[in-house]
Amino acid sequence: MSTNPQTLFDKVWEGHVVKKVSDGPDVLFIDRHFIHEVTSPVAFLGLKTRGVGVMFPEKTFATADHNTPTINQHLPVQDVLSANQLKALEENTAQYGISHWGLGNPKNGIVHVVGPENGITLPGMTIVCGDSHTSTHGAFGCIAFGIGTSEVEMVLASQCIMQPKAKKMRININGALQNGVTPKDAVLYIISKLTAAGATGYFVEFAGSVFENMSMEGRMTVCNMSIEMGARGGMIAPDETTFAYIKGREKAPTGEAWETALAYWKTLKTDAGSVFDKEYHFEGKDIEPMITYGTNPGMGMGISQRIPTAKSIESGQASFDKSLDYMGFNEDEPMLGKKVDYVFIGSCTNGRIEDFRAFASIIKGRKKADNITAWVVPGSHVVEKQIKDEGILDILTEAGFELRQPGCSACLAMNDDKIPVGKYAVSTSNRNFEGRQGPGARTMLASPLVAAAAAVTGVITDPRTLL
Amino acid sequence: MAYDKFTIIRSSAVPLPIENVDTDQIIPARFLKATKREGFGDNLFRDWRYNADDTPKEDFVLNNPIYNGQILVGGKNFGSGSSREHAAWAIYDYGFRCVISSFFADIFKNNSMNIGILPVTVSEGFLHKIFSAIEKDPQAQIEVDLPSQLVTIISTNEKESFDINGYKKDNLINGFDDIDFLRNIGDEIKQFETKTTC
Ligand code: SF4
């Protein structure tokens, strides 16, 4: 049978279409549904109002992460609204027979960290969650994206969602990344080139040697941020690195099932001759450690550069000025040497073991700067354990850092981890919007290496000078 | 949310021969603070319908009892402006199930179909014939037949067909929203699931 060449996205999408609605959306079957305490209660309420059950409870996985405290997790949660949401999650999952890793469970952690960690996320799956950074799972060659609460209800009730197919974009980076340049820098670089809305309406495939040579943790960081350029999601074709990561994880297939799965996973790549609606090419050598200077993730620059002038970028003068004003920066000034108050390493973007290894590589043998308050927050209990087992905790402690307990923390500052008004934070998370990390907080997005360099020097510092 | 099924409506109609009726007129912004979907009908066309002291404006069509029915007939470009779904809720809540016009704003059209109102687009000429028929006889019966996609002016037996996408047509005929649609194909979904490898 001769067929047209298909992209990775086509293969996974078409393989999950239950029904094509003529003149309407596709009905897409969802393999894995993650839920958390914040966006699920209203969806369960909807089910109850309709008197409808959960169609496949075994395909939904719940964890508590968005508003959980990152200290004293053994104590009752103080914030009443948070405590209510946590209780609702516990009760709803119990009622419908859904697996729930609540606070204190050794498998608890940020939803997009625990999914891959436990082998729930597997190549070729469709994955949704009521959190926009669900795109993280695209690192395994999945179609993964965030959904709204009414769609959460839809997936619980029918294991499907109704959506039109997105357009296709491929972003290629070839060559190699320089020493001191991480996956976070690669994705911040891409977003700075495409702008925060540059991929709106597209599903993105990342391709080229830079991604082929990247670890799974790095690929997750890249796919996680794909939505920050407006994309529906991002994905990377699974390969030997992917298979090696998955093998042996708790919920991964074994024995014969593994062989069958592997044979299928190996077909998950874009066929030669496939056509994309849009394609970009970049070179790895052009990327340096990145930092954001403004209030959207597209406002990023190489750390040794100067803040651009409004004229040199496309966004309107007014919003550019407003953004710099909020940050307390001026155009055409360097970022290097600017004072920093807070450093946050964590989140589903950079809260995996590799990120803490990178962080430790710089702080080892150095001391935390006195002016810095640092929040070091693992993405999950598994990561927390790795940090301890690998001796990273000793390095942290010796350098004057404390390790907190897992959760989303200052990524969205729904719990107590809020950056105070006007303070500067170098953050390894994914959004630098006004007020995202607390009212008036000034966020500079960066890699774990840049975060570590700021943490030990107290100012924005090129991590390459400390390696 | 599921709503009543829509198949064939035969009813008198309320004429509103005004072009570019925007959603701010249909439901003014100050009435958007409610947290439920019900109750918006009372404020449908609020500022055309009532004086500032809340007394009814005698000359507005909704205040003239000789005009009534489940069909609202509007001038060209009905439902433009803000995307508020409340506009469609207000029309539905008042008791209309169908709006006929020669052109609808896109978002209004989608919002309407999502909540069980059928927007019917007819030609400029046919719209004019409907307005004339109602002018002659305020109780002139109009038939809107969704399954066969036809509008008929009963007194003259003049007909015109209209377009609608198949998915939305099915939903309206069955009184479904997306969740109902998905539940209705539950067996297909379960069948599909047995073939999935994950
Ligand atoms: S860490 Fe941030 S982006 Fe990730 S799941 Fe939590 S809130 Fe969402």
XYZ file of C-alpha atoms and ligand atoms in Angstrom:
673
model
C 0.000 0.000 0.000
C 1.488 3.307 -0.953
C 0.604 6.165 1.324
C 1.393 9.844 1.500
C 4.268 10.730 3.789
C 2.975 11.563 7.264
C 4.392 13.667 10.041
C 4.759 12.354 13.579
C 1.834 14.588 14.550
C -0.357 13.162 11.743
C 0.400 9.600 12.784
C -0.509 10.080 16.426
C -3.526 12.310 15.709
C -5.051 10.135 12.999
C -4.450 7.051 15.130
C -6.716 8.513 17.816
C -9.627 9.840 15.780
C -12.719 7.928 16.870
C -14.855 9.838 14.436
C -14.435 12.717 12.070
C -17.410 14.993 12.365
C -18.240 16.343 8.933
C -17.957 20.134 8.927
C -17.080 19.785 12.590
C -14.228 18.901 14.943
C -12.521 15.512 15.266
C -13.465 13.274 18.165
C -10.083 12.440 19.647
C -9.594 9.504 22.005
C -7.484 10.365 25.053
C -5.101 7.725 26.412
C -4.061 9.493 29.585
C -5.800 12.169 31.579
C -4.015 13.888 34.461
C -5.964 15.879 36.996
C -5.017 18.033 39.977
C -6.827 19.803 42.781
C -7.386 23.191 41.132
C -9.082 22.570 37.776
C -10.993 19.375 38.573
C -13.630 20.177 41.251
C -16.014 22.028 38.900
C -15.690 19.251 36.322
C -16.711 16.634 38.891
C -19.583 18.891 39.903
C -20.710 18.916 36.261
C -20.655 15.116 36.158
C -22.771 14.933 39.283
C -25.287 17.434 37.900
C -25.644 15.347 34.758
C -25.738 12.134 36.757
C -22.934 10.748 34.650
C -20.052 8.457 35.652
C -16.406 8.319 34.625
C -16.055 6.173 31.523
C -12.501 4.865 32.058
C -11.361 5.735 35.607
C -8.153 3.759 35.098
C -7.003 6.230 32.432
C -7.145 9.245 34.737
C -4.409 9.966 37.290
C -4.642 12.526 40.058
C -1.927 14.304 41.982
C -1.983 17.305 44.315
C 0.543 19.955 43.347
C -0.762 23.415 42.401
C -1.568 24.902 45.774
C 0.281 22.602 48.159
C 2.766 24.010 50.693
C 6.458 23.222 50.151
C 7.266 23.018 53.861
C 5.703 20.966 56.644
C 3.597 18.871 54.305
C 2.902 16.467 57.166
C 0.843 19.176 58.920
C -2.755 20.090 58.000
C -2.851 22.623 55.127
C -3.451 26.073 56.670
C -5.081 27.849 53.724
C -8.795 26.992 53.887
C -9.510 27.206 50.147
C -6.481 25.074 49.316
C -7.448 22.545 51.959
C -10.963 22.369 50.473
C -9.654 21.720 46.990
C -7.329 19.006 48.255
C -10.193 17.388 50.109
C -12.446 17.598 47.036
C -9.783 15.853 44.947
C -9.437 13.121 47.521
C -13.185 12.562 47.746
C -13.874 12.755 44.022
C -11.104 10.337 43.109
C -12.247 7.923 45.824
C -15.848 8.116 44.629
C -15.005 7.390 40.991
C -12.130 4.963 41.555
C -9.356 7.183 40.200
C -5.751 6.749 41.301
C -4.733 9.618 43.567
C -1.270 10.564 44.752
C -2.083 13.125 47.411
C 0.161 15.031 49.773
C 2.476 12.692 51.647
C 2.211 9.922 49.061
C 5.772 8.931 48.037
C 4.750 9.280 44.387
C 3.291 12.759 44.825
C 4.744 15.619 42.830
C 4.047 18.002 39.970
C 1.709 16.350 37.503
C 4.067 16.718 34.517
C 6.988 15.348 36.502
C 5.291 12.290 37.998
C 3.633 11.151 34.757
C 6.884 10.414 32.902
C 8.654 9.377 36.105
C 6.270 6.505 36.686
C 6.021 5.307 33.108
C 2.444 6.596 32.727
C 3.547 8.768 29.803
C 4.477 6.572 26.833
C 5.268 7.341 23.174
C 2.414 7.857 20.749
C -0.175 8.630 23.409
C -2.714 11.418 23.522
C -2.477 13.135 26.900
C -4.499 15.991 28.361
C -4.645 17.800 31.678
C -6.234 20.981 32.952
C -2.860 22.728 32.969
C -1.368 24.372 29.924
C 2.106 22.876 30.401
C 0.767 19.420 29.616
C 2.795 19.967 26.443
C 5.734 18.604 28.515
C 4.722 15.032 27.661
C 5.305 15.755 23.978
C 8.950 14.940 24.704
C 7.948 11.277 24.367
C 6.347 11.712 20.953
C 2.901 12.264 22.483
C 0.207 14.684 21.469
C -0.195 16.397 24.815
C -1.924 19.664 25.597
C -3.766 21.604 28.257
C -7.566 21.759 28.366
C -10.268 23.810 30.096
C -12.466 22.648 32.931
C -15.443 21.870 30.678
C -13.131 19.635 28.641
C -11.927 17.955 31.834
C -15.564 17.054 32.418
C -15.782 15.862 28.812
C -12.785 13.536 29.197
C -14.042 12.125 32.478
C -17.441 11.439 30.912
C -16.322 10.127 27.539
C -12.504 9.772 27.385
C -12.624 12.022 24.319
C -12.404 15.651 23.402
C -13.676 17.402 20.279
C -11.102 19.560 18.561
C -10.138 20.544 15.047
C -6.663 19.403 13.986
C -3.964 22.058 14.368
C -1.604 23.220 11.617
C 1.893 21.745 11.555
C 5.197 23.484 12.238
C 8.719 22.062 12.452
C 11.563 23.793 14.257
C 15.014 22.446 13.452
C 18.152 23.151 15.444
C 21.265 21.521 14.090
C 24.857 21.516 15.223
C 25.567 21.403 18.963
C 24.927 23.557 22.010
C 27.966 25.256 23.553
C 29.200 24.390 27.006
C 26.998 26.131 29.596
C 24.030 26.276 27.219
C 21.096 24.098 28.289
C 17.770 22.936 26.799
C 16.066 25.812 28.631
C 18.287 28.257 26.750
C 17.446 26.548 23.457
C 13.722 26.943 23.999
C 13.986 30.512 25.336
C 16.030 31.278 22.223
C 13.358 29.813 19.945
C 10.587 31.765 21.691
C 12.613 34.977 21.489
C 12.903 34.428 17.725
C 9.273 33.436 17.081
C 7.705 35.730 19.740
C 5.136 34.686 22.347
C 2.420 34.303 19.704
C 4.568 33.025 16.825
C 3.242 29.479 16.840
C -0.417 30.201 17.562
C -2.622 27.654 15.812
C 0.238 25.180 15.287
C 1.422 21.932 16.757
C 5.220 21.990 16.736
C 7.711 19.212 16.094
C 11.264 19.853 17.305
C 13.860 18.188 15.124
C 17.581 18.228 14.397
C 20.761 17.063 16.087
C 20.433 19.350 19.105
C 17.225 17.578 20.153
C 18.476 14.148 19.087
C 21.419 14.556 21.438
C 19.306 15.881 24.300
C 18.359 13.882 27.413
C 14.694 13.152 28.139
C 14.744 15.734 30.920
C 15.985 18.320 28.439
C 13.388 17.368 25.846
C 10.684 17.750 28.493
C 11.936 21.254 29.288
C 11.742 22.197 25.608
C 8.268 20.731 24.978
C 7.022 22.226 28.246
C 7.752 25.731 26.981
C 6.341 25.171 23.483
C 3.044 26.683 24.521
C 4.824 29.906 25.497
C 5.098 30.729 21.795
C 1.381 30.125 21.387
C 1.645 26.552 20.068
C -1.036 24.011 20.914
C 1.798 21.713 21.927
C 5.241 20.458 20.974
C 6.646 17.017 20.313
C 9.893 15.164 19.633
C 10.132 11.804 17.866
C 10.908 8.974 20.294
C 14.291 7.236 19.872
C 16.719 5.029 21.808
C 17.099 7.764 24.462
C 13.324 7.685 24.983
C 13.130 3.904 25.152
C 16.037 3.679 27.603
C 14.362 6.281 29.858
C 11.059 4.391 29.915
C 12.350 0.863 30.347
C 11.829 -0.469 33.844
C 9.577 2.350 35.081
C 6.682 1.172 37.187
C 3.833 1.456 34.716
C 5.886 0.831 31.569
C 5.084 -2.350 29.636
C 7.271 -5.419 30.235
C 8.099 -8.683 28.465
C 6.137 -9.315 25.320
C 4.064 -6.160 25.764
C 7.296 -4.168 25.794
C 8.397 -5.694 22.484
C 5.024 -4.974 20.869
C 5.033 -1.417 22.184
C 8.619 -0.867 21.061
C 7.829 -1.991 17.526
C 5.025 0.584 17.395
C 7.082 3.341 19.005
C 9.763 2.909 16.352
C 7.260 3.879 13.652
C 6.660 7.225 15.341
C 8.692 9.599 13.231
C 8.030 12.069 10.466
C 8.333 10.399 7.051
C 10.788 11.870 4.580
C 9.027 14.214 2.197
C 6.384 15.302 4.730
C 5.155 18.837 4.336
C 4.771 21.288 7.220
C 2.692 24.440 7.105
C 5.685 26.322 8.485
C 9.311 25.446 9.135
C 12.229 27.165 10.907
C 15.955 26.401 10.983
C 18.401 27.507 13.665
C 22.015 26.674 14.534
C 23.004 25.373 17.969
C 26.219 27.388 18.004
C 24.284 30.679 17.843
C 22.630 30.108 21.205
C 24.121 31.458 24.429
C 22.738 31.272 27.974
C 19.435 33.163 27.869
C 17.572 35.438 30.258
C 14.283 37.286 29.919
C 14.147 41.032 30.484
C 10.390 41.652 29.993
C 6.973 40.334 30.912
C 6.365 37.603 28.383
C 8.561 34.602 27.597
C 9.260 35.949 24.102
C 11.174 38.859 25.645
C 14.399 36.916 26.071
C 18.013 37.688 25.126
C 21.494 36.220 25.239
C 22.891 36.926 28.700
C 25.848 38.932 27.373
C 23.651 41.136 25.146
C 21.947 44.440 25.878
C 18.195 44.844 26.344
C 16.809 45.595 22.886
C 15.288 48.924 21.983
C 11.601 49.064 21.109
C 12.585 49.889 17.531
C 14.571 46.692 17.154
C 11.685 44.387 18.020
C 8.234 43.994 16.572
C 5.937 44.537 19.541
C 4.367 47.954 19.932
C 6.261 50.732 21.705
C 3.563 51.120 24.354
C 3.512 47.510 25.515
C 7.310 47.335 25.327
C 7.656 50.438 27.512
C 5.025 49.171 29.931
C 6.887 45.918 30.210
C 10.300 47.501 30.898
C 8.646 49.886 33.297
C 7.182 47.004 35.265
C 10.594 45.346 35.373
C 12.361 48.605 36.265
C 14.737 48.209 33.311
C 15.774 50.520 30.475
C 16.348 49.688 26.852
C 19.900 49.219 25.631
C 21.338 48.379 29.054
C 23.086 45.121 29.946
C 21.451 42.487 32.144
C 24.798 41.271 33.470
C 25.470 42.655 36.935
C 21.856 43.461 37.789
C 20.976 42.762 41.391
C 18.828 39.726 42.175
C 16.756 39.139 45.331
C 15.254 35.677 44.851
C 16.263 32.525 43.041
C 13.691 29.817 42.328
C 14.730 26.472 40.944
C 11.889 24.056 40.388
C 8.570 23.670 38.461
C 7.619 21.225 35.730
C 10.006 23.116 33.437
C 13.210 22.653 35.451
C 12.393 20.586 38.537
C 13.932 17.266 37.482
C 17.126 15.629 38.737
C 19.221 16.842 35.828
C 18.296 20.436 36.702
C 19.481 20.022 40.296
C 22.678 18.377 39.077
C 23.294 21.416 36.884
C 22.502 23.771 39.747
C 24.843 21.852 42.067
C 27.669 21.901 39.509
C 27.958 25.647 39.991
C 27.226 26.079 43.688
C 29.603 23.298 44.691
C 32.444 24.802 46.701
C 30.782 28.244 46.673
C 28.368 29.971 49.057
C 24.922 31.418 48.602
C 25.149 35.210 48.271
C 23.821 37.018 51.345
C 21.284 39.107 49.443
C 19.655 36.023 47.914
C 16.615 34.152 49.193
C 16.613 30.814 47.408
C 13.752 28.340 46.972
C 15.022 24.978 45.854
C 11.933 22.903 45.113
C 12.081 19.390 43.640
C 9.422 18.431 41.103
C 8.482 15.271 42.981
C 9.343 13.084 45.953
C 11.257 10.828 43.590
C 13.419 13.782 42.540
C 13.790 14.774 46.202
C 15.070 11.295 46.975
C 17.500 11.396 44.065
C 18.812 14.736 45.312
C 19.529 13.125 48.661
C 20.900 9.858 47.280
C 23.275 11.576 44.867
C 24.791 13.793 47.533
C 23.348 16.968 46.015
C 21.627 17.782 49.299
C 25.053 17.896 51.003
C 26.322 20.315 48.356
C 23.221 22.480 48.821
C 23.499 22.486 52.604
C 27.199 23.271 52.545
C 26.590 26.223 50.236
C 23.839 27.551 52.511
C 20.730 26.385 50.599
C 17.699 24.557 51.949
C 15.730 21.936 50.083
C 11.962 22.344 50.162
C 9.227 19.759 49.514
C 7.778 19.088 46.045
C 5.033 21.113 44.364
C 4.381 23.865 41.813
C 5.462 26.462 44.363
C 6.571 29.839 43.001
C 5.794 28.838 39.407
C 2.290 30.162 39.901
C 2.508 31.263 43.525
C -0.846 29.822 44.561
C 0.625 28.706 47.848
C 2.774 30.823 50.206
C 5.806 30.861 47.895
C 5.257 34.358 46.523
C 7.971 36.773 45.407
C 7.319 40.102 47.232
C 6.340 43.293 45.395
C 9.107 44.803 43.303
C 11.643 42.075 44.090
C 13.761 40.507 41.349
C 13.658 36.747 40.898
C 15.700 34.555 38.608
C 13.318 31.704 38.049
C 13.665 28.397 36.204
C 9.886 28.219 35.661
C 7.987 29.103 32.492
C 6.126 32.401 32.802
C 7.315 35.910 33.555
C 3.895 37.565 33.240
C 3.139 40.536 35.465
C 2.247 39.209 38.894
C 2.672 35.550 37.968
C 5.026 34.857 40.875
C 3.190 37.172 43.255
C 1.689 40.661 42.906
C 4.383 43.036 41.664
C 7.024 40.289 41.426
C 9.675 40.795 38.723
C 10.578 37.511 37.099
C 13.569 36.753 34.908
C 13.305 33.320 33.309
C 16.518 31.379 32.917
C 18.200 27.979 33.078
C 19.297 26.222 36.290
C 22.907 27.246 35.491
C 22.001 30.935 35.242
C 19.923 30.566 38.423
C 22.892 29.019 40.233
C 25.256 31.717 39.003
C 22.878 34.386 40.347
C 22.429 32.509 43.613
C 26.154 32.490 44.414
C 27.070 35.933 43.088
C 23.874 37.838 43.998
C 23.702 39.397 40.543
C 22.984 38.318 36.964
C 26.120 36.436 35.975
C 27.162 34.480 32.913
C 27.383 30.892 34.187
C 30.154 30.144 31.677
C 32.510 32.202 33.840
C 31.888 29.834 36.780
C 32.069 26.448 35.067
C -25.811 21.561 28.868
C -28.527 19.739 27.083
C -31.492 21.727 25.745
C -34.808 20.977 24.051
C -34.710 19.209 20.703
C -35.168 21.272 17.579
C -36.866 19.728 14.571
C -39.706 21.741 12.986
C -41.099 25.005 14.320
C -44.237 26.564 12.915
C -44.937 29.865 14.612
C -45.688 33.526 14.200
C -42.574 35.710 14.276
C -41.354 38.930 15.857
C -39.915 41.359 13.252
C -36.904 43.511 14.047
C -36.020 45.070 10.687
C -32.858 46.762 11.969
C -29.371 46.094 10.588
C -26.248 45.446 12.693
C -28.043 44.520 15.905
C -25.047 44.088 18.195
C -24.805 41.995 21.330
C -24.569 45.106 23.502
C -28.107 45.926 22.393
C -29.260 42.342 22.859
C -27.967 42.339 26.427
C -26.182 45.406 27.821
C -22.907 44.808 29.650
C -24.274 45.868 33.008
C -26.387 42.711 33.119
C -23.478 40.283 32.740
C -22.681 39.857 36.431
C -25.084 37.007 37.116
C -23.513 33.613 37.828
C -26.267 31.458 36.348
C -27.485 31.190 32.766
C -31.133 31.788 33.545
C -32.967 35.086 33.949
C -31.439 37.055 31.084
C -34.687 37.133 29.102
C -36.041 39.942 31.278
C -33.232 42.172 30.075
C -33.281 41.157 26.412
C -33.000 44.379 24.348
C -33.222 46.199 27.670
C -32.466 49.701 26.432
C -34.700 49.451 23.381
C -37.455 47.923 25.421
C -37.529 50.096 28.534
C -37.123 53.766 29.399
C -34.601 54.782 32.008
C -37.388 54.712 34.610
C -38.099 51.068 33.658
C -41.420 51.841 31.979
C -41.897 49.973 28.694
C -41.302 51.866 25.443
C -44.648 51.501 23.675
C -43.228 51.501 20.163
C -40.716 48.681 20.623
C -41.834 45.465 18.997
C -41.455 43.264 22.082
C -43.907 45.551 23.872
C -46.563 45.170 21.178
C -48.656 42.080 21.999
C -49.809 41.543 18.427
C -46.282 40.284 17.685
C -45.216 37.070 19.358
C -43.872 33.601 18.640
C -40.720 31.518 18.836
C -39.011 33.119 15.839
C -37.124 36.420 15.810
C -36.511 37.959 12.380
C -33.644 40.442 12.331
C -31.971 42.676 9.769
C -28.601 42.000 8.184
C -25.502 41.373 10.371
C -27.361 40.236 13.441
C -25.355 39.624 16.618
C -22.212 41.607 15.838
C -19.886 43.052 18.467
C -18.850 41.496 21.751
C -18.611 37.715 21.910
C -20.742 37.436 25.052
C -22.666 34.165 25.080
C -25.136 35.964 27.356
C -26.714 37.470 24.227
C -27.776 34.036 23.052
C -28.856 33.066 26.583
C -31.115 36.138 26.728
C -32.766 35.320 23.397
C -33.309 31.709 24.458
C -34.501 32.644 27.917
C -37.057 35.064 26.457
C -38.564 32.174 24.501
C -37.093 32.372 21.006
C -35.758 29.190 19.458
C -34.874 30.509 16.034
C -33.428 33.739 14.629
C -33.763 34.473 10.904
C -31.545 37.043 9.208
C -29.682 37.544 5.944
C -26.323 37.554 7.759
C -25.079 36.605 11.228
C -21.898 37.537 13.046
C -19.771 34.400 13.390
C -19.408 34.134 17.132
C -23.059 34.847 17.771
C -23.962 32.108 15.329
C -21.749 29.581 17.127
C -22.872 30.649 20.575
C -26.501 30.270 19.512
C -26.121 26.785 18.151
C -24.204 25.717 21.256
C -27.195 26.523 23.425
C -30.018 25.317 21.179
C -31.013 28.361 19.111
C -31.132 27.841 15.353
C -29.757 30.788 13.360
C -31.198 30.640 9.845
C -29.489 32.620 7.088
C -31.762 33.472 4.169
C -31.239 35.637 1.091
C -31.837 39.377 1.269
C -34.877 38.921 -0.997
C -36.434 36.155 1.079
C -35.871 38.122 4.283
C -37.793 40.958 2.686
C -40.672 38.600 1.823
C -40.838 37.444 5.452
C -40.973 41.037 6.713
C -43.777 41.811 4.174
C -45.782 38.762 5.192
C -45.601 39.793 8.876
C -46.514 43.365 7.928
C -49.658 42.116 6.196
C -50.580 39.754 8.986
C -48.766 39.926 12.356
C -49.787 36.317 12.957
C -48.335 35.099 9.631
C -47.001 31.602 10.202
C -43.392 30.819 9.358
C -42.184 27.236 9.287
C -38.554 26.371 9.972
C -37.824 22.754 9.133
C -34.346 21.805 10.336
C -34.222 18.199 9.069
C -34.972 19.323 5.497
C -33.256 22.715 5.950
C -36.205 24.708 4.598
C -37.969 27.943 5.638
C -41.535 28.393 4.415
C -43.913 31.372 4.530
C -47.119 29.399 5.002
C -49.590 31.957 3.573
C -47.780 32.177 0.229
C -46.053 28.786 0.317
C -42.772 30.483 -0.649
C -39.764 28.408 0.423
C -36.030 28.825 0.707
C -33.384 26.343 1.815
C -30.628 27.179 4.309
C -27.162 25.811 5.173
C -25.979 24.347 8.455
C -23.017 22.112 9.257
C -23.899 18.491 9.786
C -22.536 18.215 13.295
C -24.454 21.194 14.609
C -27.607 20.043 12.826
C -27.432 16.640 14.538
C -26.815 18.288 17.898
C -29.805 20.611 17.535
C -32.143 17.883 16.321
C -31.152 15.721 19.265
C -30.883 18.540 21.805
C -27.224 17.725 22.499
C -24.108 19.628 23.487
C -20.587 18.233 22.941
C -20.688 16.070 26.063
C -24.047 14.638 25.081
C -22.706 14.034 21.583
C -19.748 12.127 23.016
C -21.932 10.133 25.378
C -24.204 9.255 22.501
C -21.311 7.663 20.637
C -20.201 5.925 23.847
C -20.300 2.493 22.229
C -18.111 3.651 19.368
C -15.676 5.104 21.900
C -15.623 1.888 23.934
C -15.138 -0.102 20.755
C -12.282 2.197 19.789
C -10.722 1.749 23.214
C -10.387 -2.010 22.754
C -8.109 -1.336 19.784
C -5.835 1.084 21.633
C -2.486 -0.237 22.714
C -2.013 2.054 25.671
S 4.835 23.859 37.870
Fe 3.717 25.572 37.007
S 3.339 25.071 34.881
Fe 3.977 23.219 35.931
S 2.077 22.180 36.479
Fe 2.672 23.459 38.198
S 1.663 25.414 37.866
Fe 1.542 24.299 35.943
